Amino acid sequence: MKDFIFQNPNLIEQRRSNRNNPTKAEQLLWERIRKKQLYGFRFLRQYSVGPYILDFYCPKMHLGIEVDGGYHKTNNQKRYDMEKEKFIKSTGINVIRFDNEEVLNKIGVVINKITEYLLQ
């Protein structure tokens, strides 16, 4: 069987489920970055890299964006997130993370941070 680094077909159902059931924070951020609203940059939702799925991905800038809920603060999830980020970075994709509260309460700050990365 062929190894898939990007858009692993074995993760199609999980990616579809994630797209159809976003968190409030993911939905809010998606509404602000979809349809090339951010300086014409295209973002994809639930993009898989190896065995992992990024919440959002900008192919042109090789930028992954993760929106972390409260469970990301547990030790097991922190370890998993570190492994995930290390693997994703090994493919040439940089990752920036925001927690749910930051997205929900400071969406302007979040958009500014993403914009800074895109325009650097």
mmCIF file of N, CA and C in Angstrom, residues 32-44 57-61 115 118-119:
data_model
loop_
_atom_site.group_PDB
_atom_site.id
_atom_site.type_symbol
_atom_site.label_atom_id
_atom_site.label_comp_id
_atom_site.label_asym_id
_atom_site.label_seq_id
_atom_site.Cartn_x
_atom_site.Cartn_y
_atom_site.Cartn_z
ATOM 1 N N ARG A 32 -13.624 33.656 9.239
ATOM 2 C CA ARG A 32 -12.738 34.808 9.012
ATOM 3 C C ARG A 32 -11.634 34.536 7.991
ATOM 4 N N ILE A 33 -11.335 33.256 7.726
ATOM 5 C CA ILE A 33 -10.218 32.962 6.813
ATOM 6 C C ILE A 33 -10.646 32.261 5.525
ATOM 7 N N ARG A 34 -11.884 31.817 5.448
ATOM 8 C CA ARG A 34 -12.334 31.071 4.266
ATOM 9 C C ARG A 34 -12.489 31.986 3.057
ATOM 10 N N LYS A 35 -12.571 31.371 1.903
ATOM 11 C CA LYS A 35 -12.808 32.083 0.635
ATOM 12 C C LYS A 35 -11.794 33.197 0.380
ATOM 13 N N LYS A 36 -10.561 32.935 0.737
ATOM 14 C CA LYS A 36 -9.444 33.857 0.454
ATOM 15 C C LYS A 36 -9.658 35.253 1.034
ATOM 16 N N GLN A 37 -10.343 35.337 2.173
ATOM 17 C CA GLN A 37 -10.611 36.639 2.790
ATOM 18 C C GLN A 37 -9.358 37.304 3.333
ATOM 19 N N LEU A 38 -8.363 36.506 3.670
ATOM 20 C CA LEU A 38 -7.155 37.022 4.307
ATOM 21 C C LEU A 38 -6.077 37.227 3.240
ATOM 22 N N TYR A 39 -6.071 38.406 2.642
ATOM 23 C CA TYR A 39 -5.073 38.781 1.638
ATOM 24 C C TYR A 39 -4.972 37.784 0.494
ATOM 25 N N GLY A 40 -6.064 37.134 0.170
ATOM 26 C CA GLY A 40 -6.090 36.222 -0.965
ATOM 27 C C GLY A 40 -5.510 34.842 -0.706
ATOM 28 N N PHE A 41 -5.132 34.553 0.538
ATOM 29 C CA PHE A 41 -4.568 33.244 0.859
ATOM 30 C C PHE A 41 -5.681 32.216 1.021
ATOM 31 N N ARG A 42 -5.479 31.070 0.420
ATOM 32 C CA ARG A 42 -6.450 29.975 0.492
ATOM 33 C C ARG A 42 -6.132 29.094 1.698
ATOM 34 N N PHE A 43 -7.157 28.788 2.469
ATOM 35 C CA PHE A 43 -7.033 27.876 3.605
ATOM 36 C C PHE A 43 -7.919 26.662 3.384
ATOM 37 N N LEU A 44 -7.450 25.535 3.856
ATOM 38 C CA LEU A 44 -8.207 24.290 3.826
ATOM 39 C C LEU A 44 -8.519 23.896 5.259
ATOM 40 N N TYR A 57 -5.073 24.731 7.083
ATOM 41 C CA TYR A 57 -3.787 24.689 6.389
ATOM 42 C C TYR A 57 -3.803 25.660 5.220
ATOM 43 N N CYS A 58 -2.750 26.456 5.121
ATOM 44 C CA CYS A 58 -2.546 27.366 3.997
ATOM 45 C C CYS A 58 -1.420 26.785 3.138
ATOM 46 N N PRO A 59 -1.765 26.155 2.006
ATOM 47 C CA PRO A 59 -0.743 25.496 1.189
ATOM 48 C C PRO A 59 0.357 26.434 0.679
ATOM 49 N N LYS A 60 -0.020 27.627 0.260
ATOM 50 C CA LYS A 60 0.969 28.546 -0.316
ATOM 51 C C LYS A 60 2.072 28.893 0.677
ATOM 52 N N MET A 61 1.714 29.053 1.937
ATOM 53 C CA MET A 61 2.686 29.460 2.955
ATOM 54 C C MET A 61 3.151 28.300 3.835
ATOM 55 N N THR A 115 -2.053 36.975 10.022
ATOM 56 C CA THR A 115 -1.674 37.912 8.965
ATOM 57 C C THR A 115 -0.184 38.219 9.013
ATOM 58 N N LEU A 118 1.609 35.384 7.427
ATOM 59 C CA LEU A 118 1.383 35.313 5.981
ATOM 60 C C LEU A 118 2.153 36.380 5.214
ATOM 61 N N LEU A 119 2.311 37.544 5.806
ATOM 62 C CA LEU A 119 2.925 38.670 5.105
ATOM 63 C C LEU A 119 4.407 38.843 5.396
#
